[in-house]
CSV table of C-alpha atoms in Angstrom, one decimal:
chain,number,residue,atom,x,y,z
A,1,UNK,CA,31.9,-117.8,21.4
A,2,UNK,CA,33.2,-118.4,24.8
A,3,UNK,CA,36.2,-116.5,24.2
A,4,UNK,CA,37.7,-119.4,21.8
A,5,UNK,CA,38.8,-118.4,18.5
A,6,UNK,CA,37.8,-120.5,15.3
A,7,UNK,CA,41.4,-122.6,15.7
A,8,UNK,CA,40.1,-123.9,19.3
A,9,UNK,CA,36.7,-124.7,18.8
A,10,UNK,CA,37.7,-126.9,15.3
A,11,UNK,CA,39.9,-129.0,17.8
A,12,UNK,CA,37.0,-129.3,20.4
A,13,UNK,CA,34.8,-130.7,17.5
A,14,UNK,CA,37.9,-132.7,16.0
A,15,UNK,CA,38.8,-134.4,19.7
A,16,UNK,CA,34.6,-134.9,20.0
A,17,UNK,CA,34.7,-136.6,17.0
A,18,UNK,CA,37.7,-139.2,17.6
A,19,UNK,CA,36.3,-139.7,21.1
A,20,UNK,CA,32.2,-140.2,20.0
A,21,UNK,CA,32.5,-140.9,17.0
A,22,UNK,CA,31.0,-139.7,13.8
A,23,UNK,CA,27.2,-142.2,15.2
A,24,UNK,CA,27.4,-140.1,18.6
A,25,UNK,CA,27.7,-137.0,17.6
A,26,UNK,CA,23.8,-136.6,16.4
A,27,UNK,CA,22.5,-138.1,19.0
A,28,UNK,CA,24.2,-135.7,21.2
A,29,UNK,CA,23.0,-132.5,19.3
A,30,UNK,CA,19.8,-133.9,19.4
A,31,UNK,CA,19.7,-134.5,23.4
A,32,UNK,CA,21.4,-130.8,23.7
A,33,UNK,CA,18.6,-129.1,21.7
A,34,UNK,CA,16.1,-131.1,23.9
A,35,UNK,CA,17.6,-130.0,26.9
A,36,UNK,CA,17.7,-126.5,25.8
A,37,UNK,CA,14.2,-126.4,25.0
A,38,UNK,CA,13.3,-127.8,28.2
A,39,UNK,CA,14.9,-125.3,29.8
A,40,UNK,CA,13.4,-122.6,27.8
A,41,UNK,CA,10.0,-123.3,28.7
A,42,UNK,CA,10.4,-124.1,32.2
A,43,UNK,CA,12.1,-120.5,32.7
A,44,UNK,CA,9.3,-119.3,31.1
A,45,UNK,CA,6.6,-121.3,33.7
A,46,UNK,CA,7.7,-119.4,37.1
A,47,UNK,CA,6.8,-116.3,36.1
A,48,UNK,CA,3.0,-117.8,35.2
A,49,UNK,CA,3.3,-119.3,38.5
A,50,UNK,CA,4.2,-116.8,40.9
A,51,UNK,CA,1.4,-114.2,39.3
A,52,UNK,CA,-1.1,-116.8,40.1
A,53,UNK,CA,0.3,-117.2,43.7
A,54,UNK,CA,0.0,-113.4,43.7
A,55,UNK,CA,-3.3,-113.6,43.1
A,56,UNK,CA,-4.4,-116.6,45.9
A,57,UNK,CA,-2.5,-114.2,48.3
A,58,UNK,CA,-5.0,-111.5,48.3
């Protein structure tokens, strides 16, 4: 995953703990997952976009 080994990604989470604490850390996996969905779908949109485009062009 990113290059980092088990040992450095069980600090990140340990350091994101102590910082958001264990109430944040939820809410930010949940507003993550949102934003990747979002982004999901709208890369999927352009391409129904620009074949209709295609079409108004001709």
């Amino acid at each position: 995953m990113f290059g980092l080994g088990w040992p450095e990604v069980a600090i990140i989470a340990i350091v994101a703990l102590i910082i958001l604490g264990p109430k944040k850390i939820p809410e930010l996996g949940s507003a993550i997952g949102k934003t990747l969905r979002g982004f999901k779908e709208e890369i999927g949109k352009p391409q129904e976009i620009s074949s209709s485009e295609d079409k108004e062009e001709d």
